[in-house]
Amino acid sequence: MKNEPLIKKTLRTLRRAVNQSGLDEKDAGSDPIALFEKWIVTAVEKEAFEPNAMVLATASPDGHPTARTVLLKDYGPDGFVFFTNYASRKGEQLTANPRAGLVFYWGILMRQVLIDGSITRTDRKTSEEYFHSRPRGSRLAALVSAQSRPVANRAELEQLLKDAEEKYKDSEVPCPEGWGGYVLNPTRIEFWQGRADRMHDRLCYTRVSDGNWKLERLAP
Ligand SMILES: Cc1cc2nc3c(=O)[nH]c(=O)nc-3n(C[C@H](O)[C@H](O)[C@H](O)COP(=O)(O)O)c2cc1C
């Protein structure tokens, strides 16, 4: 492949030596939410960059998949919570097809967690509480941004922000009706631990009933 940019060869040959200890069934335990908690605590402790960033995959009703990064803001037995604009592209897809996948990747630990499940909206109180905990600038931006819609130019957006700053200079920025949280209620959670020579560990939990999970090891 003559004259190809060097980066192309680099992409084919890039390998990173992995020297992580493994994930076994005994340490993993029977509760994937507890294991997720251990892993995200470690990601924070090891200073993974944006440890709560996760790729959210959604699909249109006719099966066209899309993905983007969002931030995990809460988790528990009911699921994994993030906040967004309900009228955004992801919001429209989730209204029509309330299923989604999440991918966490913590490169520093060679760890990945994949979560699939069904989606519901958080209640309004939860959305409002979180909205009002955000910095004022983020609240104003959420208010003026019709997320995923075209804007004429940057100046138009900045003018909208200025107008909102003026309008709410002496009052609380209200949580927009079309803004709030989603909870992904998991049916499958897979933990992937990178190991040497691509002999990675993959432990997959599939929900059998509320609070009960079947655990299987998957080939890497
Ligand atoms: C690190 C990171 C974190 C992000 N967190 C969020 C988030 O929590 N909520 C959100 O709506 N968008 C977030 N975004 C922006 C989304 O990736 C995306 O651009 C936006 O939500 C519009 O997506 P959509 O058009 O598919 O609906 C984040 C982007 C990055 C890179």
PDB file of C-alpha atoms and ligand atoms in Angstrom:
ATOM      1  CA  MET A   1       0.000   0.000   0.000  1.00  0.00           C
ATOM      2  CA  LYS A   2       2.222   2.708  -1.387  1.00  0.00           C
ATOM      3  CA  ASN A   3       1.757   6.359  -0.481  1.00  0.00           C
ATOM      4  CA  GLU A   4      -0.788   5.681   2.205  1.00  0.00           C
ATOM      5  CA  PRO A   5      -0.662   8.006   5.227  1.00  0.00           C
ATOM      6  CA  LEU A   6       1.462   6.536   8.053  1.00  0.00           C
ATOM      7  CA  ILE A   7      -1.521   6.594  10.389  1.00  0.00           C
ATOM      8  CA  LYS A   8      -3.162   3.826   8.346  1.00  0.00           C
ATOM      9  CA  LYS A   9      -0.275   1.441   9.005  1.00  0.00           C
ATOM     10  CA  THR A  10      -0.250   2.572  12.638  1.00  0.00           C
ATOM     11  CA  LEU A  11      -3.933   1.663  12.981  1.00  0.00           C
ATOM     12  CA  ARG A  12      -3.308  -1.868  11.718  1.00  0.00           C
ATOM     13  CA  THR A  13      -0.316  -2.479  13.967  1.00  0.00           C
ATOM     14  CA  LEU A  14      -1.278  -0.613  17.129  1.00  0.00           C
ATOM     15  CA  ARG A  15      -1.191  -3.039  20.085  1.00  0.00           C
ATOM     16  CA  ARG A  16      -1.100  -2.327  23.755  1.00  0.00           C
ATOM     17  CA  ALA A  17       0.346  -4.845  26.182  1.00  0.00           C
ATOM     18  CA  VAL A  18      -2.260  -5.689  28.788  1.00  0.00           C
ATOM     19  CA  ASN A  19      -1.227  -6.693  32.226  1.00  0.00           C
ATOM     20  CA  GLN A  20      -4.391  -6.545  34.284  1.00  0.00           C
ATOM     21  CA  SER A  21      -5.482  -9.124  36.802  1.00  0.00           C
ATOM     22  CA  GLY A  22      -8.576 -11.045  35.851  1.00  0.00           C
ATOM     23  CA  LEU A  23     -12.230 -11.118  36.730  1.00  0.00           C
ATOM     24  CA  ASP A  24     -13.470 -14.413  38.108  1.00  0.00           C
ATOM     25  CA  GLU A  25     -16.937 -15.608  38.994  1.00  0.00           C
ATOM     26  CA  LYS A  26     -16.201 -15.761  42.715  1.00  0.00           C
ATOM     27  CA  ASP A  27     -15.066 -12.134  42.946  1.00  0.00           C
ATOM     28  CA  ALA A  28     -17.803 -10.965  40.586  1.00  0.00           C
ATOM     29  CA  GLY A  29     -20.583 -12.268  42.869  1.00  0.00           C
ATOM     30  CA  SER A  30     -24.275 -12.573  42.109  1.00  0.00           C
ATOM     31  CA  ASP A  31     -25.263  -8.877  41.954  1.00  0.00           C
ATOM     32  CA  PRO A  32     -24.129  -6.969  38.844  1.00  0.00           C
ATOM     33  CA  ILE A  33     -25.182  -3.602  40.290  1.00  0.00           C
ATOM     34  CA  ALA A  34     -22.819  -4.172  43.238  1.00  0.00           C
ATOM     35  CA  LEU A  35     -20.051  -5.151  40.813  1.00  0.00           C
ATOM     36  CA  PHE A  36     -20.742  -2.063  38.688  1.00  0.00           C
ATOM     37  CA  GLU A  37     -20.400   0.033  41.829  1.00  0.00           C
ATOM     38  CA  LYS A  38     -17.015  -1.518  42.608  1.00  0.00           C
ATOM     39  CA  TRP A  39     -15.818  -0.883  39.065  1.00  0.00           C
ATOM     40  CA  ILE A  40     -16.927   2.743  38.876  1.00  0.00           C
ATOM     41  CA  VAL A  41     -15.390   3.433  42.297  1.00  0.00           C
ATOM     42  CA  THR A  42     -12.110   2.022  40.957  1.00  0.00           C
ATOM     43  CA  ALA A  43     -12.442   4.114  37.774  1.00  0.00           C
ATOM     44  CA  VAL A  44     -12.815   7.266  39.905  1.00  0.00           C
ATOM     45  CA  GLU A  45      -9.941   6.257  42.201  1.00  0.00           C
ATOM     46  CA  LYS A  46      -7.668   5.537  39.235  1.00  0.00           C
ATOM     47  CA  GLU A  47      -8.611   8.925  37.764  1.00  0.00           C
ATOM     48  CA  ALA A  48     -10.110   7.607  34.560  1.00  0.00           C
ATOM     49  CA  PHE A  49     -10.996  10.659  32.431  1.00  0.00           C
ATOM     50  CA  GLU A  50     -14.756  11.394  32.754  1.00  0.00           C
ATOM     51  CA  PRO A  51     -15.372   8.052  34.494  1.00  0.00           C
ATOM     52  CA  ASN A  52     -19.159   8.517  34.286  1.00  0.00           C
ATOM     53  CA  ALA A  53     -19.156   9.087  30.517  1.00  0.00           C
ATOM     54  CA  MET A  54     -21.014   6.328  28.698  1.00  0.00           C
ATOM     55  CA  VAL A  55     -21.995   5.781  25.098  1.00  0.00           C
ATOM     56  CA  LEU A  56     -25.752   5.532  24.755  1.00  0.00           C
ATOM     57  CA  ALA A  57     -27.036   3.574  21.773  1.00  0.00           C
ATOM     58  CA  THR A  58     -30.627   3.962  20.636  1.00  0.00           C
ATOM     59  CA  ALA A  59     -32.474   2.953  17.499  1.00  0.00           C
ATOM     60  CA  SER A  60     -35.326   4.264  15.441  1.00  0.00           C
ATOM     61  CA  PRO A  61     -38.414   2.027  15.181  1.00  0.00           C
ATOM     62  CA  ASP A  62     -37.209   0.826  11.764  1.00  0.00           C
ATOM     63  CA  GLY A  63     -33.932  -0.317  13.331  1.00  0.00           C
ATOM     64  CA  HIS A  64     -31.568   2.486  12.387  1.00  0.00           C
ATOM     65  CA  PRO A  65     -29.003   2.640  15.235  1.00  0.00           C
ATOM     66  CA  THR A  66     -27.377   5.819  16.561  1.00  0.00           C
ATOM     67  CA  ALA A  67     -24.993   6.457  19.466  1.00  0.00           C
ATOM     68  CA  ARG A  68     -23.605   9.358  21.462  1.00  0.00           C
ATOM     69  CA  THR A  69     -21.927  10.010  24.817  1.00  0.00           C
ATOM     70  CA  VAL A  70     -23.910  11.044  27.891  1.00  0.00           C
ATOM     71  CA  LEU A  71     -23.090  11.206  31.598  1.00  0.00           C
ATOM     72  CA  LEU A  72     -24.291   8.755  34.226  1.00  0.00           C
ATOM     73  CA  LYS A  73     -25.824  10.727  37.083  1.00  0.00           C
ATOM     74  CA  ASP A  74     -27.258   7.968  39.293  1.00  0.00           C
ATOM     75  CA  TYR A  75     -27.638   4.200  39.432  1.00  0.00           C
ATOM     76  CA  GLY A  76     -29.287   1.596  41.625  1.00  0.00           C
ATOM     77  CA  PRO A  77     -31.503  -1.488  41.484  1.00  0.00           C
ATOM     78  CA  ASP A  78     -33.942   0.381  39.198  1.00  0.00           C
ATOM     79  CA  GLY A  79     -31.286   1.258  36.700  1.00  0.00           C
ATOM     80  CA  PHE A  80     -28.910   3.815  35.269  1.00  0.00           C
ATOM     81  CA  VAL A  81     -29.895   7.487  35.049  1.00  0.00           C
ATOM     82  CA  PHE A  82     -28.897  10.236  32.611  1.00  0.00           C
ATOM     83  CA  PHE A  83     -30.411  13.599  31.701  1.00  0.00           C
ATOM     84  CA  THR A  84     -31.107  15.132  28.341  1.00  0.00           C
ATOM     85  CA  ASN A  85     -33.551  16.960  26.092  1.00  0.00           C
ATOM     86  CA  TYR A  86     -36.625  14.803  25.416  1.00  0.00           C
ATOM     87  CA  ALA A  87     -37.046  16.356  21.950  1.00  0.00           C
ATOM     88  CA  SER A  88     -33.461  15.614  20.867  1.00  0.00           C
ATOM     89  CA  ARG A  89     -32.752  12.918  18.315  1.00  0.00           C
ATOM     90  CA  LYS A  90     -32.118  10.367  21.072  1.00  0.00           C
ATOM     91  CA  GLY A  91     -35.297  11.547  22.827  1.00  0.00           C
ATOM     92  CA  GLU A  92     -37.395  11.039  19.708  1.00  0.00           C
ATOM     93  CA  GLN A  93     -35.924   7.585  19.216  1.00  0.00           C
ATOM     94  CA  LEU A  94     -36.535   6.631  22.833  1.00  0.00           C
ATOM     95  CA  THR A  95     -40.155   7.769  22.624  1.00  0.00           C
ATOM     96  CA  ALA A  96     -40.716   5.547  19.601  1.00  0.00           C
ATOM     97  CA  ASN A  97     -38.499   2.671  20.729  1.00  0.00           C
ATOM     98  CA  PRO A  98     -37.830   2.706  24.484  1.00  0.00           C
ATOM     99  CA  ARG A  99     -34.833   0.375  24.481  1.00  0.00           C
ATOM    100  CA  ALA A 100     -31.188   1.311  24.691  1.00  0.00           C
ATOM    101  CA  GLY A 101     -27.651   0.130  25.272  1.00  0.00           C
ATOM    102  CA  LEU A 102     -24.881   1.722  27.320  1.00  0.00           C
ATOM    103  CA  VAL A 103     -21.124   1.297  26.967  1.00  0.00           C
ATOM    104  CA  PHE A 104     -18.632   2.356  29.624  1.00  0.00           C
ATOM    105  CA  TYR A 105     -14.964   2.121  28.632  1.00  0.00           C
ATOM    106  CA  TRP A 106     -12.258   2.774  31.191  1.00  0.00           C
ATOM    107  CA  GLY A 107      -9.062   2.511  29.131  1.00  0.00           C
ATOM    108  CA  ILE A 108      -6.748   3.001  32.073  1.00  0.00           C
ATOM    109  CA  LEU A 109      -8.154  -0.210  33.594  1.00  0.00           C
ATOM    110  CA  MET A 110      -8.790  -2.055  30.308  1.00  0.00           C
ATOM    111  CA  ARG A 111     -12.393  -2.439  31.399  1.00  0.00           C
ATOM    112  CA  GLN A 112     -15.665  -2.206  29.544  1.00  0.00           C
ATOM    113  CA  VAL A 113     -19.224  -2.580  30.833  1.00  0.00           C
ATOM    114  CA  LEU A 114     -22.117  -3.131  28.431  1.00  0.00           C
ATOM    115  CA  ILE A 115     -25.663  -2.620  29.654  1.00  0.00           C
ATOM    116  CA  ASP A 116     -28.872  -3.248  27.693  1.00  0.00           C
ATOM    117  CA  GLY A 117     -32.407  -2.677  28.785  1.00  0.00           C
ATOM    118  CA  SER A 118     -35.626  -0.768  28.597  1.00  0.00           C
ATOM    119  CA  ILE A 119     -36.027   2.951  29.147  1.00  0.00           C
ATOM    120  CA  THR A 120     -38.473   5.071  31.117  1.00  0.00           C
ATOM    121  CA  ARG A 121     -38.427   8.742  32.048  1.00  0.00           C
ATOM    122  CA  THR A 122     -37.513   9.756  35.584  1.00  0.00           C
ATOM    123  CA  ASP A 123     -40.341  11.428  37.462  1.00  0.00           C
ATOM    124  CA  ARG A 124     -40.598  15.194  37.123  1.00  0.00           C
ATOM    125  CA  LYS A 125     -39.409  15.809  40.695  1.00  0.00           C
ATOM    126  CA  THR A 126     -36.151  13.916  40.060  1.00  0.00           C
ATOM    127  CA  SER A 127     -35.562  15.847  36.828  1.00  0.00           C
ATOM    128  CA  GLU A 128     -36.246  19.195  38.502  1.00  0.00           C
ATOM    129  CA  GLU A 129     -34.064  18.405  41.512  1.00  0.00           C
ATOM    130  CA  TYR A 130     -31.152  17.476  39.305  1.00  0.00           C
ATOM    131  CA  PHE A 131     -31.737  20.454  36.987  1.00  0.00           C
ATOM    132  CA  HIS A 132     -31.603  22.886  39.889  1.00  0.00           C
ATOM    133  CA  SER A 133     -28.385  21.296  41.192  1.00  0.00           C
ATOM    134  CA  ARG A 134     -26.597  22.222  37.937  1.00  0.00           C
ATOM    135  CA  PRO A 135     -24.542  25.409  37.546  1.00  0.00           C
ATOM    136  CA  ARG A 136     -26.595  28.399  36.371  1.00  0.00           C
ATOM    137  CA  GLY A 137     -24.793  28.491  33.007  1.00  0.00           C
ATOM    138  CA  SER A 138     -25.737  24.864  32.265  1.00  0.00           C
ATOM    139  CA  ARG A 139     -29.340  25.544  33.262  1.00  0.00           C
ATOM    140  CA  LEU A 140     -29.559  28.542  30.925  1.00  0.00           C
ATOM    141  CA  ALA A 141     -27.932  26.575  28.105  1.00  0.00           C
ATOM    142  CA  ALA A 142     -30.422  23.722  28.535  1.00  0.00           C
ATOM    143  CA  LEU A 143     -33.241  26.245  28.433  1.00  0.00           C
ATOM    144  CA  VAL A 144     -32.210  27.875  25.150  1.00  0.00           C
ATOM    145  CA  SER A 145     -30.845  24.845  23.316  1.00  0.00           C
ATOM    146  CA  ALA A 146     -33.330  23.011  21.109  1.00  0.00           C
ATOM    147  CA  GLN A 147     -30.925  20.092  21.206  1.00  0.00           C
ATOM    148  CA  SER A 148     -30.201  18.378  17.873  1.00  0.00           C
ATOM    149  CA  ARG A 149     -32.082  21.022  15.817  1.00  0.00           C
ATOM    150  CA  PRO A 150     -30.161  23.083  13.241  1.00  0.00           C
ATOM    151  CA  VAL A 151     -29.086  26.622  14.254  1.00  0.00           C
ATOM    152  CA  ALA A 152     -28.251  29.327  11.725  1.00  0.00           C
ATOM    153  CA  ASN A 153     -24.914  30.126  13.349  1.00  0.00           C
ATOM    154  CA  ARG A 154     -23.098  30.453  16.693  1.00  0.00           C
ATOM    155  CA  ALA A 155     -24.213  34.082  17.059  1.00  0.00           C
ATOM    156  CA  GLU A 156     -27.876  33.050  17.042  1.00  0.00           C
ATOM    157  CA  LEU A 157     -27.253  30.626  19.912  1.00  0.00           C
ATOM    158  CA  GLU A 158     -25.288  33.205  21.898  1.00  0.00           C
ATOM    159  CA  GLN A 159     -28.062  35.753  21.433  1.00  0.00           C
ATOM    160  CA  LEU A 160     -30.603  33.257  22.784  1.00  0.00           C
ATOM    161  CA  LEU A 161     -28.393  32.731  25.820  1.00  0.00           C
ATOM    162  CA  LYS A 162     -27.988  36.485  26.367  1.00  0.00           C
ATOM    163  CA  ASP A 163     -31.749  36.997  26.150  1.00  0.00           C
ATOM    164  CA  ALA A 164     -32.325  34.238  28.701  1.00  0.00           C
ATOM    165  CA  GLU A 165     -29.676  35.674  31.043  1.00  0.00           C
ATOM    166  CA  GLU A 166     -31.503  38.992  30.909  1.00  0.00           C
ATOM    167  CA  LYS A 167     -34.947  37.444  31.348  1.00  0.00           C
ATOM    168  CA  TYR A 168     -33.938  35.382  34.386  1.00  0.00           C
ATOM    169  CA  LYS A 169     -31.397  37.770  35.916  1.00  0.00           C
ATOM    170  CA  ASP A 170     -33.446  38.146  39.100  1.00  0.00           C
ATOM    171  CA  SER A 171     -35.162  34.777  39.173  1.00  0.00           C
ATOM    172  CA  GLU A 172     -34.655  31.038  39.170  1.00  0.00           C
ATOM    173  CA  VAL A 173     -34.043  29.420  35.749  1.00  0.00           C
ATOM    174  CA  PRO A 174     -37.010  27.056  35.283  1.00  0.00           C
ATOM    175  CA  CYS A 175     -36.487  23.424  34.295  1.00  0.00           C
ATOM    176  CA  PRO A 176     -37.798  23.178  30.721  1.00  0.00           C
ATOM    177  CA  GLU A 177     -40.809  20.871  30.266  1.00  0.00           C
ATOM    178  CA  GLY A 178     -38.950  18.982  27.572  1.00  0.00           C
ATOM    179  CA  TRP A 179     -35.843  18.357  29.632  1.00  0.00           C
ATOM    180  CA  GLY A 180     -35.335  15.562  32.124  1.00  0.00           C
ATOM    181  CA  GLY A 181     -33.976  12.176  32.993  1.00  0.00           C
ATOM    182  CA  TYR A 182     -34.195   8.667  31.697  1.00  0.00           C
ATOM    183  CA  VAL A 183     -33.648   5.443  33.624  1.00  0.00           C
ATOM    184  CA  LEU A 184     -32.321   2.442  31.783  1.00  0.00           C
ATOM    185  CA  ASN A 185     -33.620  -0.645  33.566  1.00  0.00           C
ATOM    186  CA  PRO A 186     -31.068  -3.351  32.746  1.00  0.00           C
ATOM    187  CA  THR A 187     -31.854  -6.827  31.432  1.00  0.00           C
ATOM    188  CA  ARG A 188     -28.256  -7.689  30.533  1.00  0.00           C
ATOM    189  CA  ILE A 189     -24.977  -6.417  32.032  1.00  0.00           C
ATOM    190  CA  GLU A 190     -21.635  -7.591  30.734  1.00  0.00           C
ATOM    191  CA  PHE A 191     -18.287  -6.943  32.405  1.00  0.00           C
ATOM    192  CA  TRP A 192     -15.214  -7.133  30.185  1.00  0.00           C
ATOM    193  CA  GLN A 193     -11.740  -7.215  31.630  1.00  0.00           C
ATOM    194  CA  GLY A 194      -8.826  -6.979  29.197  1.00  0.00           C
ATOM    195  CA  ARG A 195      -6.188  -9.692  29.691  1.00  0.00           C
ATOM    196  CA  ALA A 196      -2.923 -10.610  27.985  1.00  0.00           C
ATOM    197  CA  ASP A 197      -2.955 -12.158  24.501  1.00  0.00           C
ATOM    198  CA  ARG A 198      -6.602 -11.246  23.955  1.00  0.00           C
ATOM    199  CA  MET A 199      -7.669 -13.899  26.472  1.00  0.00           C
ATOM    200  CA  HIS A 200     -10.037 -11.394  28.011  1.00  0.00           C
ATOM    201  CA  ASP A 201     -12.548 -12.149  30.764  1.00  0.00           C
ATOM    202  CA  ARG A 202     -16.209 -11.575  29.915  1.00  0.00           C
ATOM    203  CA  LEU A 203     -18.840 -12.177  32.549  1.00  0.00           C
ATOM    204  CA  CYS A 204     -22.416 -11.624  31.486  1.00  0.00           C
ATOM    205  CA  TYR A 205     -25.433 -11.284  33.792  1.00  0.00           C
ATOM    206  CA  THR A 206     -28.893 -11.795  32.308  1.00  0.00           C
ATOM    207  CA  ARG A 207     -31.890 -10.834  34.420  1.00  0.00           C
ATOM    208  CA  VAL A 208     -34.104 -13.792  35.267  1.00  0.00           C
ATOM    209  CA  SER A 209     -36.521 -11.964  37.578  1.00  0.00           C
ATOM    210  CA  ASP A 210     -36.361  -8.884  39.817  1.00  0.00           C
ATOM    211  CA  GLY A 211     -33.021  -8.999  41.637  1.00  0.00           C
ATOM    212  CA  ASN A 212     -32.097 -12.441  40.227  1.00  0.00           C
ATOM    213  CA  TRP A 213     -29.454 -12.795  37.572  1.00  0.00           C
ATOM    214  CA  LYS A 214     -28.007 -15.675  35.602  1.00  0.00           C
ATOM    215  CA  LEU A 215     -24.225 -15.454  35.266  1.00  0.00           C
ATOM    216  CA  GLU A 216     -22.369 -16.822  32.250  1.00  0.00           C
ATOM    217  CA  ARG A 217     -18.793 -16.562  31.048  1.00  0.00           C
ATOM    218  CA  LEU A 218     -18.484 -15.617  27.381  1.00  0.00           C
ATOM    219  CA  ALA A 219     -15.625 -16.375  25.025  1.00  0.00           C
ATOM    220  CA  PRO A 220     -13.503 -13.304  24.343  1.00  0.00           C
TER     221      PRO A 220
HETATM  222  C1  LIG B   1     -18.293  13.591  27.577  1.00  0.00           C
HETATM  223  C2  LIG B   1     -19.659  13.969  27.052  1.00  0.00           C
HETATM  224  C3  LIG B   1     -20.732  13.992  27.911  1.00  0.00           C
HETATM  225  C4  LIG B   1     -22.002  14.337  27.450  1.00  0.00           C
HETATM  226  N1  LIG B   1     -23.058  14.285  28.308  1.00  0.00           N
HETATM  227  C5  LIG B   1     -24.304  14.539  27.854  1.00  0.00           C
HETATM  228  C6  LIG B   1     -25.437  14.364  28.709  1.00  0.00           C
HETATM  229  O1  LIG B   1     -25.323  13.955  29.883  1.00  0.00           O
HETATM  230  N2  LIG B   1     -26.669  14.664  28.200  1.00  0.00           N
HETATM  231  C7  LIG B   1     -26.836  15.081  26.909  1.00  0.00           C
HETATM  232  O2  LIG B   1     -27.968  15.344  26.511  1.00  0.00           O
HETATM  233  N3  LIG B   1     -25.789  15.218  26.064  1.00  0.00           N
HETATM  234  C8  LIG B   1     -24.540  14.951  26.506  1.00  0.00           C
HETATM  235  N4  LIG B   1     -23.465  15.058  25.648  1.00  0.00           N
HETATM  236  C9  LIG B   1     -23.724  15.461  24.248  1.00  0.00           C
HETATM  237  C10 LIG B   1     -24.213  14.232  23.450  1.00  0.00           C
HETATM  238  O3  LIG B   1     -23.116  13.385  23.132  1.00  0.00           O
HETATM  239  C11 LIG B   1     -24.960  14.605  22.159  1.00  0.00           C
HETATM  240  O4  LIG B   1     -24.201  15.470  21.357  1.00  0.00           O
HETATM  241  C12 LIG B   1     -26.311  15.285  22.453  1.00  0.00           C
HETATM  242  O5  LIG B   1     -26.960  14.718  23.558  1.00  0.00           O
HETATM  243  C13 LIG B   1     -27.221  15.187  21.231  1.00  0.00           C
HETATM  244  O6  LIG B   1     -27.421  13.843  20.891  1.00  0.00           O
HETATM  245  P1  LIG B   1     -28.609  13.353  19.925  1.00  0.00           P
HETATM  246  O7  LIG B   1     -28.669  14.317  18.779  1.00  0.00           O
HETATM  247  O8  LIG B   1     -28.230  11.972  19.495  1.00  0.00           O
HETATM  248  O9  LIG B   1     -29.868  13.380  20.746  1.00  0.00           O
HETATM  249  C14 LIG B   1     -22.185  14.701  26.085  1.00  0.00           C
HETATM  250  C15 LIG B   1     -21.091  14.666  25.216  1.00  0.00           C
HETATM  251  C16 LIG B   1     -19.844  14.304  25.688  1.00  0.00           C
HETATM  252  C17 LIG B   1     -18.691  14.248  24.722  1.00  0.00           C
END
